[in-house]
Short mmCIF file of C-alpha atoms in Angstrom, two decimals:
data_model
loop_
_atom_site.label_atom_id
_atom_site.label_comp_id
_atom_site.label_asym_id
_atom_site.label_seq_id
_atom_site.Cartn_x
_atom_site.Cartn_y
_atom_site.Cartn_z
CA UNK A 285 13.91 0.98 12.34
CA UNK A 286 15.85 2.61 9.08
CA UNK A 287 15.45 6.90 9.44
CA UNK A 288 13.80 8.41 6.09
CA UNK A 289 13.50 11.99 7.25
CA UNK A 290 16.25 14.36 5.94
CA UNK A 291 15.59 12.37 2.20
CA UNK A 292 11.53 12.61 2.03
CA UNK A 293 9.91 11.11 -0.76
CA UNK A 294 7.32 12.74 -3.01
CA UNK A 295 4.04 10.61 -2.17
CA UNK A 296 1.10 10.59 -4.66
CA UNK A 297 -2.46 10.25 -3.26
CA UNK A 298 -5.83 10.56 -5.86
CA UNK A 299 -6.17 13.99 -4.90
CA UNK A 300 -2.96 15.24 -3.12
CA UNK A 301 0.92 15.02 -3.63
CA UNK A 302 3.14 14.89 0.36
CA UNK A 303 6.31 16.83 -0.92
CA UNK A 304 9.05 17.91 0.88
CA UNK A 305 7.66 21.62 2.69
CA UNK A 306 10.09 24.39 1.03
CA UNK A 307 11.21 27.72 2.09
CA UNK A 308 8.93 29.19 0.13
CA UNK A 309 5.69 27.86 2.15
CA UNK A 310 5.31 30.07 4.80
CA UNK A 311 2.35 31.92 3.09
CA UNK A 312 0.46 28.53 2.81
CA UNK A 313 1.05 28.13 5.85
CA UNK A 314 -0.03 30.89 7.59
CA UNK A 315 -3.28 30.58 5.78
CA UNK A 316 -4.04 27.80 8.18
CA UNK A 317 -1.45 28.35 11.46
CA UNK A 318 -3.16 31.86 11.37
CA UNK A 319 -6.26 30.90 11.63
CA UNK A 320 -8.21 30.71 15.73
CA UNK A 321 -10.10 28.06 14.71
CA UNK A 322 -7.37 25.54 12.77
CA UNK A 323 -5.96 26.81 16.25
CA UNK A 324 -8.38 25.30 18.32
CA UNK A 325 -7.76 22.19 19.49
CA UNK A 326 -4.19 22.21 18.17
CA UNK A 327 -1.60 22.72 21.39
CA UNK A 328 0.41 25.88 19.27
CA UNK A 329 -1.10 29.08 19.58
CA UNK A 330 -2.27 30.74 15.60
CA UNK A 331 0.14 32.27 14.44
CA UNK A 332 -0.03 36.51 14.26
CA UNK A 333 2.26 37.22 12.27
CA UNK A 334 3.73 35.58 8.43
CA UNK A 335 7.01 35.63 10.66
CA UNK A 336 6.25 32.65 13.23
CA UNK A 337 4.74 30.79 9.96
CA UNK A 338 8.35 31.53 8.69
CA UNK A 339 9.70 29.98 12.18
CA UNK A 340 7.28 26.62 11.78
CA UNK A 341 9.27 26.70 8.23
CA UNK A 342 12.66 26.55 9.18
CA UNK A 343 11.87 24.80 12.50
CA UNK A 344 10.58 21.84 9.73
CA UNK A 345 13.47 21.97 7.11
CA UNK A 346 15.97 22.07 10.48
CA UNK A 347 14.46 18.65 11.09
CA UNK A 348 14.95 17.15 7.88
CA UNK A 349 18.54 18.05 8.53
CA UNK A 350 18.55 16.19 11.41
CA UNK A 351 16.96 13.30 10.45
CA UNK A 352 14.27 13.71 13.21
CA UNK A 353 10.41 12.98 12.21
CA UNK A 354 8.27 15.92 10.17
CA UNK A 355 5.88 16.68 8.48
CA UNK A 356 5.77 16.92 4.04
CA UNK A 357 3.56 19.77 2.94
CA UNK A 358 0.06 18.25 1.42
CA UNK A 359 -0.54 20.14 -2.04
CA UNK A 360 -3.30 19.89 -4.63
CA UNK A 361 -3.34 17.70 -7.11
CA UNK A 362 -5.07 20.15 -9.41
CA UNK A 363 -3.45 23.64 -8.70
CA UNK A 364 -0.37 22.59 -6.82
CA UNK A 365 -1.95 24.38 -4.05
CA UNK A 366 -0.66 23.50 -0.64
CA UNK A 367 -3.26 23.74 2.41
CA UNK A 368 -1.57 21.74 5.26
CA UNK A 369 0.84 19.96 6.69
CA UNK A 370 0.97 15.87 7.57
CA UNK A 371 3.37 13.68 9.08
CA UNK A 372 4.92 12.62 11.87
CA UNK A 373 5.48 14.34 14.88
CA UNK A 374 7.79 11.85 16.76
CA UNK A 375 9.71 8.24 16.84
CA UNK A 376 10.89 5.65 19.41
CA UNK A 377 13.24 4.01 16.79
CA UNK A 378 13.86 1.42 19.30
CA UNK A 379 10.61 0.48 19.92
CA UNK A 380 9.38 0.75 16.13
CA UNK A 381 6.77 3.18 16.63
CA UNK A 382 6.18 6.99 15.41
CA UNK A 383 3.22 9.74 16.33
CA UNK A 384 1.17 11.03 13.61
CA UNK A 385 -0.11 14.63 13.26
CA UNK A 386 -1.81 16.92 10.84
CA UNK A 387 -3.07 20.71 10.12
CA UNK A 388 -5.64 21.41 7.43
CA UNK A 389 -6.10 25.67 5.78
CA UNK A 390 -10.16 25.78 6.96
CA UNK A 391 -10.70 26.36 3.77
CA UNK A 392 -10.60 22.28 2.79
CA UNK A 393 -11.76 20.90 6.15
CA UNK A 394 -14.16 18.16 5.74
CA UNK A 395 -13.30 16.89 2.31
CA UNK A 396 -11.91 13.90 3.04
CA UNK A 397 -8.34 15.61 2.30
CA UNK A 398 -7.00 14.94 6.33
CA UNK A 399 -7.35 11.59 5.97
CA UNK A 400 -6.53 11.22 2.41
CA UNK A 401 -3.16 12.75 3.42
CA UNK A 402 -3.19 10.54 7.12
CA UNK A 403 -4.00 7.19 5.40
CA UNK A 404 -0.79 7.80 2.80
CA UNK A 405 0.99 8.81 6.01
CA UNK A 406 0.82 5.66 7.66
CA UNK A 407 0.91 3.52 5.10
CA UNK A 408 4.93 5.08 4.41
CA UNK A 409 4.74 4.03 8.49
CA UNK A 410 4.51 0.47 7.80
CA UNK A 411 6.01 0.51 4.50
CA UNK A 412 8.69 1.94 4.30
CA UNK A 413 9.71 2.42 8.16
CA UNK A 414 9.05 -0.83 9.44
CA UNK A 415 6.83 0.67 12.05
CA UNK A 416 4.55 -1.95 14.59
CA UNK A 417 3.34 0.58 15.20
CA UNK A 418 1.78 4.62 14.46
CA UNK A 419 -0.18 6.37 17.45
CA UNK A 420 -2.21 10.18 17.16
CA UNK A 421 -3.24 12.51 20.23
CA UNK A 422 -5.96 14.81 19.82
CA UNK A 423 -7.82 16.98 22.15
CA UNK A 424 -10.71 15.22 23.48
CA UNK A 425 -13.41 17.83 22.22
CA UNK A 426 -11.58 17.80 18.93
CA UNK A 427 -14.17 15.25 16.97
CA UNK A 428 -13.04 15.84 13.10
CA UNK A 429 -9.79 14.29 14.27
CA UNK A 430 -10.74 12.07 15.67
CA UNK A 431 -13.26 10.95 12.66
CA UNK A 432 -9.93 10.97 10.48
CA UNK A 433 -8.09 8.64 12.90
CA UNK A 434 -10.87 6.29 12.86
CA UNK A 435 -11.44 6.45 9.02
CA UNK A 436 -7.63 5.20 8.71
CA UNK A 437 -7.90 2.88 11.07
CA UNK A 438 -6.93 3.98 14.15
CA UNK A 439 -8.63 2.86 17.53
CA UNK A 440 -9.25 4.75 20.31
CA UNK A 441 -7.43 3.43 23.55
CA UNK A 442 -8.08 5.77 26.12
CA UNK A 443 -8.20 9.73 26.99
CA UNK A 444 -4.91 10.84 28.52
CA UNK A 445 -7.05 13.50 31.74
CA UNK A 446 -5.41 17.01 31.98
CA UNK A 447 -2.07 15.76 29.67
CA UNK A 448 -1.36 18.85 28.01
CA UNK A 449 -1.53 22.91 28.92
CA UNK A 450 -2.92 25.00 26.37
CA UNK A 451 -4.19 28.26 26.25
CA UNK A 452 -4.41 28.67 29.64
CA UNK A 453 -6.37 25.02 31.06
CA UNK A 454 -5.10 21.46 30.76
CA UNK A 455 -6.97 18.90 28.08
CA UNK A 456 -7.63 15.84 28.17
CA UNK A 457 -5.61 14.22 25.04
CA UNK A 458 -7.68 11.39 23.31
CA UNK A 459 -4.73 8.43 22.18
CA UNK A 460 -5.12 6.57 19.10
CA UNK A 461 -2.88 3.26 17.47
CA UNK A 462 -3.28 1.67 14.52
CA UNK A 463 -0.92 -1.72 14.36
CA UNK A 464 1.23 -3.03 11.66
CA UNK A 465 -0.72 -6.75 11.54
CA UNK A 466 -4.17 -4.45 11.47
CA UNK A 467 -3.07 -2.27 8.35
CA UNK A 468 -2.37 -5.39 7.00
CA UNK A 469 -5.81 -6.64 7.24
CA UNK A 470 -7.16 -3.44 5.74
#
């Protein structure tokens, strides 16, 4: 599996552009990452300061430099506004598999943007990275994220009981995946 994370391409979707995160994106990141509702089911706590969002942007850009999996900025075509991130959280080259994740500003929920971004991400994974399997995990109570994963063709494979300790309690995580052969049949 050829790693392309240090030189992520710009990907165009119907209403979105996926592009590498830029240093100045920290304010847009704070818009969603600072929202407790957006962080409710996430493994991370809502950012309390814009400095935390700057640290996240620096972390993402450092991962690019290390050729490690990371996120694209999710940008609206119509006005070039960054509304979230979507991309690969981890990869396992020997097994030709990777994990995806996404987060969007609450202002843009329920409009199909997460589905559109995640679909383009898995297309890139299968077509460009030559993955065999792409997986995702979401809090068992997060029905909105589960619906996005189902809409992009992923199937729930089970529930990992008390898999994550987050926000003071152990959380069950639903495991989803799609295989290259299933993606080709869509």
